[in-house]
CSV table of C-alpha atoms and ligand atoms in Angstrom, one decimal:
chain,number,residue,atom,x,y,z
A,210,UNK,CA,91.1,115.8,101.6
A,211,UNK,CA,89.2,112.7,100.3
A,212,UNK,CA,89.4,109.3,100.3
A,213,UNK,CA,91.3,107.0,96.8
A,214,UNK,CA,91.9,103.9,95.9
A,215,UNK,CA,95.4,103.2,94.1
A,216,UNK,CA,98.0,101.0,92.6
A,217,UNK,CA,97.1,97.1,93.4
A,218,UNK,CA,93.6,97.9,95.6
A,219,UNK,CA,95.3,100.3,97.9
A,220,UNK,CA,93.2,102.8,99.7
A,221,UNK,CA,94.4,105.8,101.4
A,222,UNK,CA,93.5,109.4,102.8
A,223,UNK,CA,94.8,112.3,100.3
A,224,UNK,CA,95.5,115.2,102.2
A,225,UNK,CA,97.7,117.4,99.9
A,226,UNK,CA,100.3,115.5,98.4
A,227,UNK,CA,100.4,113.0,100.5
A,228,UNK,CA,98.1,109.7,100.6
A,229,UNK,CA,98.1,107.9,104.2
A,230,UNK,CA,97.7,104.4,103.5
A,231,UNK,CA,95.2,102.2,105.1
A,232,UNK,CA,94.8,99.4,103.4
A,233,UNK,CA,96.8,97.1,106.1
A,234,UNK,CA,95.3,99.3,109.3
A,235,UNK,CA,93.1,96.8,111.7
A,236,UNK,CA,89.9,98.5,110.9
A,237,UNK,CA,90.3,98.1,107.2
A,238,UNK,CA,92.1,95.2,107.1
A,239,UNK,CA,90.2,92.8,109.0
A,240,UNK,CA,87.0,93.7,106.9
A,241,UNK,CA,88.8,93.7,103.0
A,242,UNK,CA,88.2,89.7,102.8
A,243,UNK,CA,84.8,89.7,102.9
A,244,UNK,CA,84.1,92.7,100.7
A,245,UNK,CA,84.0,93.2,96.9
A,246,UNK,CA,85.9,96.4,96.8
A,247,UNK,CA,88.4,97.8,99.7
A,248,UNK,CA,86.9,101.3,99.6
A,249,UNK,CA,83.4,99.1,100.8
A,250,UNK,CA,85.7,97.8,103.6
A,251,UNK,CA,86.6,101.4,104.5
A,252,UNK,CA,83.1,102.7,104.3
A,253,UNK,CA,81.9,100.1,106.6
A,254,UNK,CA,84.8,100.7,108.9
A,255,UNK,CA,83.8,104.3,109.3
A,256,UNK,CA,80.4,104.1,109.9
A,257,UNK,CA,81.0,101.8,112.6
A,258,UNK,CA,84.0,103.0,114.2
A,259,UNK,CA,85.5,106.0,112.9
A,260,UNK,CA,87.6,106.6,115.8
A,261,UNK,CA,89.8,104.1,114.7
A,262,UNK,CA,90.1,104.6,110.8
A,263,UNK,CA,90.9,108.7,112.3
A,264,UNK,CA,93.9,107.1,114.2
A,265,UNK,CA,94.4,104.3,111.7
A,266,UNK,CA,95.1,107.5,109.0
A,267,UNK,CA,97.2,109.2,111.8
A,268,UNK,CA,99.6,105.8,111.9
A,269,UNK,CA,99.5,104.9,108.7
A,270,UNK,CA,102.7,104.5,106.3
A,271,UNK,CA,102.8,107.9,104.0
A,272,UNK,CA,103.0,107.6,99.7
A,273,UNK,CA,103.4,110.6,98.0
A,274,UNK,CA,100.4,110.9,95.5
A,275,UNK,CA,102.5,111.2,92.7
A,276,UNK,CA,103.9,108.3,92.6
A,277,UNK,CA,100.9,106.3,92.5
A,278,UNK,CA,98.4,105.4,90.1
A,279,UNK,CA,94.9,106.4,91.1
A,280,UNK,CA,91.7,103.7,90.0
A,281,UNK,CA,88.3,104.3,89.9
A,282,UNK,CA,87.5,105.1,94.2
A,283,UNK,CA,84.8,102.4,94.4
A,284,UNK,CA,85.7,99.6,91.7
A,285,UNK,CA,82.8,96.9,92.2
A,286,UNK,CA,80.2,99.1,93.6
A,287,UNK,CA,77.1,96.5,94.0
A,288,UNK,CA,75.1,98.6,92.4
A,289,UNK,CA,75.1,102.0,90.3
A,290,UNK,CA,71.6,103.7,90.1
A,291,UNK,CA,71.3,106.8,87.7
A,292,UNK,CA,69.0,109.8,87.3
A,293,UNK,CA,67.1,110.5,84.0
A,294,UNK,CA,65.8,113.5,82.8
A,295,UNK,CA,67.0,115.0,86.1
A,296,UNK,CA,67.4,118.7,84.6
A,297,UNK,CA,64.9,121.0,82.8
A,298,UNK,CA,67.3,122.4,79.9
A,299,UNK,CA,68.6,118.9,79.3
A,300,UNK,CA,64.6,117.5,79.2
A,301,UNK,CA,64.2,119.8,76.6
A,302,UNK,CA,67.4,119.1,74.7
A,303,UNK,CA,66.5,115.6,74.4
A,304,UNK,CA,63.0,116.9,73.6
A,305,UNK,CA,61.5,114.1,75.9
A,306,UNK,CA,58.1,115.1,77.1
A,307,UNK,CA,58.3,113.5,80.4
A,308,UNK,CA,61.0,113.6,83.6
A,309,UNK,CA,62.4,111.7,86.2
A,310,UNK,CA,58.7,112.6,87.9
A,311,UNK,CA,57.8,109.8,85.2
A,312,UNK,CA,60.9,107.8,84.4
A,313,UNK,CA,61.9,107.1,87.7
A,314,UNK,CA,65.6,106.0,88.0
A,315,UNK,CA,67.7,103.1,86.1
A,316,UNK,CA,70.5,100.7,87.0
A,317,UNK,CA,73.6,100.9,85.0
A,318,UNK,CA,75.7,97.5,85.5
A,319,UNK,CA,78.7,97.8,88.0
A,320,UNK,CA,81.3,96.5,85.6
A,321,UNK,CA,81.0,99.2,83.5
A,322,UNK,CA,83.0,101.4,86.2
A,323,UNK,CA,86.5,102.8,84.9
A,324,UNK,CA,88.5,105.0,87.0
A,325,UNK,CA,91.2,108.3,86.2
A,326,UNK,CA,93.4,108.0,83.1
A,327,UNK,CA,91.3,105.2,82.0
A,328,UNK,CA,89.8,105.1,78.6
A,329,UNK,CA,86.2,104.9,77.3
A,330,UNK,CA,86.0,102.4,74.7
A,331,UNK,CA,83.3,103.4,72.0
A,332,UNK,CA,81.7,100.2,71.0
A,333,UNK,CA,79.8,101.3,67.5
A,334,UNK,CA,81.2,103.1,64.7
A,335,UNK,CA,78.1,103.8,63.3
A,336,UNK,CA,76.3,104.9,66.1
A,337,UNK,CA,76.3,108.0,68.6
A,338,UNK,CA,77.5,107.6,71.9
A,339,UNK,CA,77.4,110.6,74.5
A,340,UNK,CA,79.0,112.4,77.7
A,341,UNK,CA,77.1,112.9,80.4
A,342,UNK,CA,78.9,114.6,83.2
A,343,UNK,CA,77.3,114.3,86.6
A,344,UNK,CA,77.8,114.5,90.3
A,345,UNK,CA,77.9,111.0,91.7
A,346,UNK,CA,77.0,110.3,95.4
A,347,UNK,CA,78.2,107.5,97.5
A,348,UNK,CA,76.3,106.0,100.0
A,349,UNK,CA,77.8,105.2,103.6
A,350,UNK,CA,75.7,103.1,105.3
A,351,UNK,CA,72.8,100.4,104.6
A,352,UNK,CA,69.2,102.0,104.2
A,353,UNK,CA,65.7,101.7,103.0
A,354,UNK,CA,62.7,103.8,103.0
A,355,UNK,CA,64.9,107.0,103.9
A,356,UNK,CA,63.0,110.6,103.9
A,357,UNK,CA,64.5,113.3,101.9
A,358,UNK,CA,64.8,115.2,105.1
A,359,UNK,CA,66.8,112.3,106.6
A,360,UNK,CA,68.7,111.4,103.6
A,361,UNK,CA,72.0,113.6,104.3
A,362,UNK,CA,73.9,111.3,106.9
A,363,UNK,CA,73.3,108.3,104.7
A,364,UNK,CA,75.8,110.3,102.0
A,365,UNK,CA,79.3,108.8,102.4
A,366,UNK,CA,81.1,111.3,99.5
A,367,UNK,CA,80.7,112.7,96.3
A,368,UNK,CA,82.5,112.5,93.1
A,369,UNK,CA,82.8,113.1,89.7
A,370,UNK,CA,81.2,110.6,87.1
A,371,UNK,CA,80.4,110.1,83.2
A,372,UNK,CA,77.3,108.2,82.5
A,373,UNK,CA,78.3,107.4,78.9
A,374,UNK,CA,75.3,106.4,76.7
A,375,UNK,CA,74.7,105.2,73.6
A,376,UNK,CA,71.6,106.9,72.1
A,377,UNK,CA,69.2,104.5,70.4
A,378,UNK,CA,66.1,102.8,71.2
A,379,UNK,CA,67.0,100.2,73.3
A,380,UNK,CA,66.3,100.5,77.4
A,381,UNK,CA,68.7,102.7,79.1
A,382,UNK,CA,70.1,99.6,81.1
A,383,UNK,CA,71.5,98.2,77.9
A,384,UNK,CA,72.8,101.6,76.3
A,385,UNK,CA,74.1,102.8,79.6
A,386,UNK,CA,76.1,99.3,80.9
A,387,UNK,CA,78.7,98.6,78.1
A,388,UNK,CA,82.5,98.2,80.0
A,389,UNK,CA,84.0,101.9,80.3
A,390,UNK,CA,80.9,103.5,80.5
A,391,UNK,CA,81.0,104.8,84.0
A,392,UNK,CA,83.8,107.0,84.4
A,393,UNK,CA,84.3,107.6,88.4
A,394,UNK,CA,86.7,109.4,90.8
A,395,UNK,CA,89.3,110.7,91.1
A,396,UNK,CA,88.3,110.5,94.8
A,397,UNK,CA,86.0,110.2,97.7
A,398,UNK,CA,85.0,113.7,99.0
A,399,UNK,CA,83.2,113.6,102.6
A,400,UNK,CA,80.2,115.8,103.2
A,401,UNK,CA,82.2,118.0,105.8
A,402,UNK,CA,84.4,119.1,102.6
A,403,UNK,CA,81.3,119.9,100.3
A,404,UNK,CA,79.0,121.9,102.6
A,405,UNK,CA,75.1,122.4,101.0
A,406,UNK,CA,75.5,119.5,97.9
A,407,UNK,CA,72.6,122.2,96.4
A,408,UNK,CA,75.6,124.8,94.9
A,409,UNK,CA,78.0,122.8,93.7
A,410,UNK,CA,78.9,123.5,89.8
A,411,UNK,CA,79.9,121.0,87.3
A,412,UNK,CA,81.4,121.7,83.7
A,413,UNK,CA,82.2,118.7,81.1
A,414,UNK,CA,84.9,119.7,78.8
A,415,UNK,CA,85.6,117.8,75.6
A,416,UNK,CA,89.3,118.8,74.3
A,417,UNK,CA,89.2,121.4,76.7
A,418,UNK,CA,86.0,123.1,74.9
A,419,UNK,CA,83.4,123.6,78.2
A,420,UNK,CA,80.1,121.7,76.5
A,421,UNK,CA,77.6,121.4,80.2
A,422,UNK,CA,78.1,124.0,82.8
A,423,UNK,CA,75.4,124.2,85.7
A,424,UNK,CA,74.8,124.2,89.0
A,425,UNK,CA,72.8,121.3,91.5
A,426,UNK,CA,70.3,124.0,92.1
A,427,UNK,CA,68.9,122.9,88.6
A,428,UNK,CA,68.4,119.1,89.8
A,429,UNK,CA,64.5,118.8,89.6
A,430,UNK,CA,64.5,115.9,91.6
A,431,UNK,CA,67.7,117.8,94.7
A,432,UNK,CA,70.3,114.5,96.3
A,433,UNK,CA,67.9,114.0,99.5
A,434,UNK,CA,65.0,113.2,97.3
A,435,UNK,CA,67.1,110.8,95.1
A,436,UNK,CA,68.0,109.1,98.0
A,437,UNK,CA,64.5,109.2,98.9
A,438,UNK,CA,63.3,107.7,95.6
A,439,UNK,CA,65.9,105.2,95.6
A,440,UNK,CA,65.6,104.1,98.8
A,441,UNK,CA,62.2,103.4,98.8
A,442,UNK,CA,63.1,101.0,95.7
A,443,UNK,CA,65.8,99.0,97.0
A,444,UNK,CA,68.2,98.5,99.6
A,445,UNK,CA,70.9,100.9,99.5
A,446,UNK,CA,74.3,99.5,100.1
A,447,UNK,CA,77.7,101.1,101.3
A,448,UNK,CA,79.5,102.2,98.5
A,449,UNK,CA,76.3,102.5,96.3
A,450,UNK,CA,77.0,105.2,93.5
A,451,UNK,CA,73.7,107.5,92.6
A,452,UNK,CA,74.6,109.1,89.6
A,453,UNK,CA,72.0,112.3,89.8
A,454,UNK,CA,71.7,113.1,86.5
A,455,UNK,CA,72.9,115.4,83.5
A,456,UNK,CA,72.4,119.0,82.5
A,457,UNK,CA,72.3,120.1,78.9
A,458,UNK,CA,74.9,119.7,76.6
A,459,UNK,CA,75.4,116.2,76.1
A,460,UNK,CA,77.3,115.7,73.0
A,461,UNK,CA,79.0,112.5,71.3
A,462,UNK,CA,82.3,111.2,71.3
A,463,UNK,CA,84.6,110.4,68.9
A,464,UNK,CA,88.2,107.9,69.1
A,465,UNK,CA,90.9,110.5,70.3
A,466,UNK,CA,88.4,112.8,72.6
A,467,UNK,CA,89.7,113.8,76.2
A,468,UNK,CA,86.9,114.3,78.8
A,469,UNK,CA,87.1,116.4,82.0
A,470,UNK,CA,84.4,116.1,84.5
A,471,UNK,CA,84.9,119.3,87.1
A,472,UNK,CA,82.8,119.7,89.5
A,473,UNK,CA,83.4,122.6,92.8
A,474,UNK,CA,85.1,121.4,95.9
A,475,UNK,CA,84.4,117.9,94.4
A,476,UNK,CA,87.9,117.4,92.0
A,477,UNK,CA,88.4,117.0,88.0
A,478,UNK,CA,88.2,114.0,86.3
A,479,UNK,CA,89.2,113.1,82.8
A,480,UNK,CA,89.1,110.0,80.4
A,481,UNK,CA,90.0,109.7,77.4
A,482,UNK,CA,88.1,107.9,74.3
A,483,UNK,CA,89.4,105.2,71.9
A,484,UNK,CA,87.4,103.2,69.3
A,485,UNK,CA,85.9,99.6,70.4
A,486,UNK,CA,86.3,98.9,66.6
A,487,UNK,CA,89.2,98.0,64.0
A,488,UNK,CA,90.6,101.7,62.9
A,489,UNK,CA,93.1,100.3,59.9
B,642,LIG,MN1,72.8,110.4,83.0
């Protein structure tokens, strides 16, 4: 069970088949006008009154999943903060000689956010561009200077995410930000679905070949001490995505690639990869 956004900024509560659609419920509603993104209006209607977006989901008109066309879960996120170096093997496979210990963490611009059945667009012919699968948090409630022992209840969600990145010299903003180049969804998976965010496994498959496979247990820096860092950066919004980072096997992408993103209790996401550039 977990929370999407569909079809024309719809956002509903996927329970089997079945999505339970919010969008027009008072608690929602009422906040949508004054936020960038629907699912932000949702988020901020749960924190604050969950009670009624429990009974809004009990009321609301039923859509069978099928027949809808699933987007990215948070579209406009205000921000989306990513993890380097966040893995030991992947460190090394990137031979850098330093980690997120000394890199700290990036932005990657919010209109680079694509959503299920969406397509990466490469933007260079000439130059390699990679997948990075990660587990992607989602942040449910406005913080700053949060401990990592404090960190949990400020977690909305999880989901799946690409960080696509263009290697090269340029600073990761830049190489990390082009349109398409965060991959996010297929939905919003509450905490009390997850249980401990330290075990959960995630494999990215390229045309079905498995090329990362690892658990969160390998994070060097674990999710409450990203939220931590983070936090004591900026001010964390609702719907804020923290990509946490990528475990080795990053590989590049050609036109006519399929990505999957699976990660445990979390969902499957794939994208698929076309060239930025005149093929004929
Ligand atoms: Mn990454």
């Amino acid at each position: 069970m977990a929370w999407v956004q569909y079809d024309d900024a719809r956002i509903g509560w996927l329970d089997g088949d079945t999505i339970a659609d919010v969008t027009d419920s008072d608690p929602v509603a009422t906040r949508i006008a004054r936020c960038p993104d629907p699912m932000i209006a949702l988020i901020e209607a749960w924190d604050d009154d969950r009670r009624s977006v429990e009974a809004a989901v009990a009321a609301a008109p039923k859509v069978p999943a099928t027949s809808v066309k699933l987007r990215a879960p948070i579209v406009r996120p205000t921000k989306i903060v990513g993890a380097p170096a966040n893995y030991v093997k992947h460190q090394q496979e990137m031979k850098s000689p330093v980690s997120i210990a000394e890199l700290g963490m990036f932005l990657k611009a919010p209109s680079s956010v694509i959503g299920p059945g969406d397509s990466i667009v490469l933007p260079f012919a000439d130059r390699r561009t990679d997948h990075e699968g990660e587990v992607a948090i989602v942040i449910g409630r406005r913080c700053r200077n949060v401990a990592a022992e404090d960190a949990m209840p400020y977690v909305f969600a999880y989901t799946c995410c690409l960080d696509i990145t263009v290697r090269g010299t340029e600073d990761r903003s830049t190489r990390k930000s082009y349109d398409t180049f965060a991959p996010i969804g297929p939905s919003l998976v509450m905490p009390s679905e997850i249980g401990d965010p330290e075990f959960l496994h995630l494999r990215c498959a390229v045309n079905g070949e498995v090329r990362q496979d690892e658990s969160t247990s390998a994070l060097i820096y674990s999710i409450p001490r990203l939220v931590e860092y983070t936090s004591a950066v900026m001010t964390l919004e609702p719907g804020d995505v923290i990509a946490t980072g990528t475990p080795a096997g990053v590989g590049p992408l050609v036109p006519g690639d399929t990505v999957t993103v699976t990660v445990d209790r979390v969902g499957e996401l794939t994208v698929d990869v076309v060239a930025g550039w005149d093929q004929s």
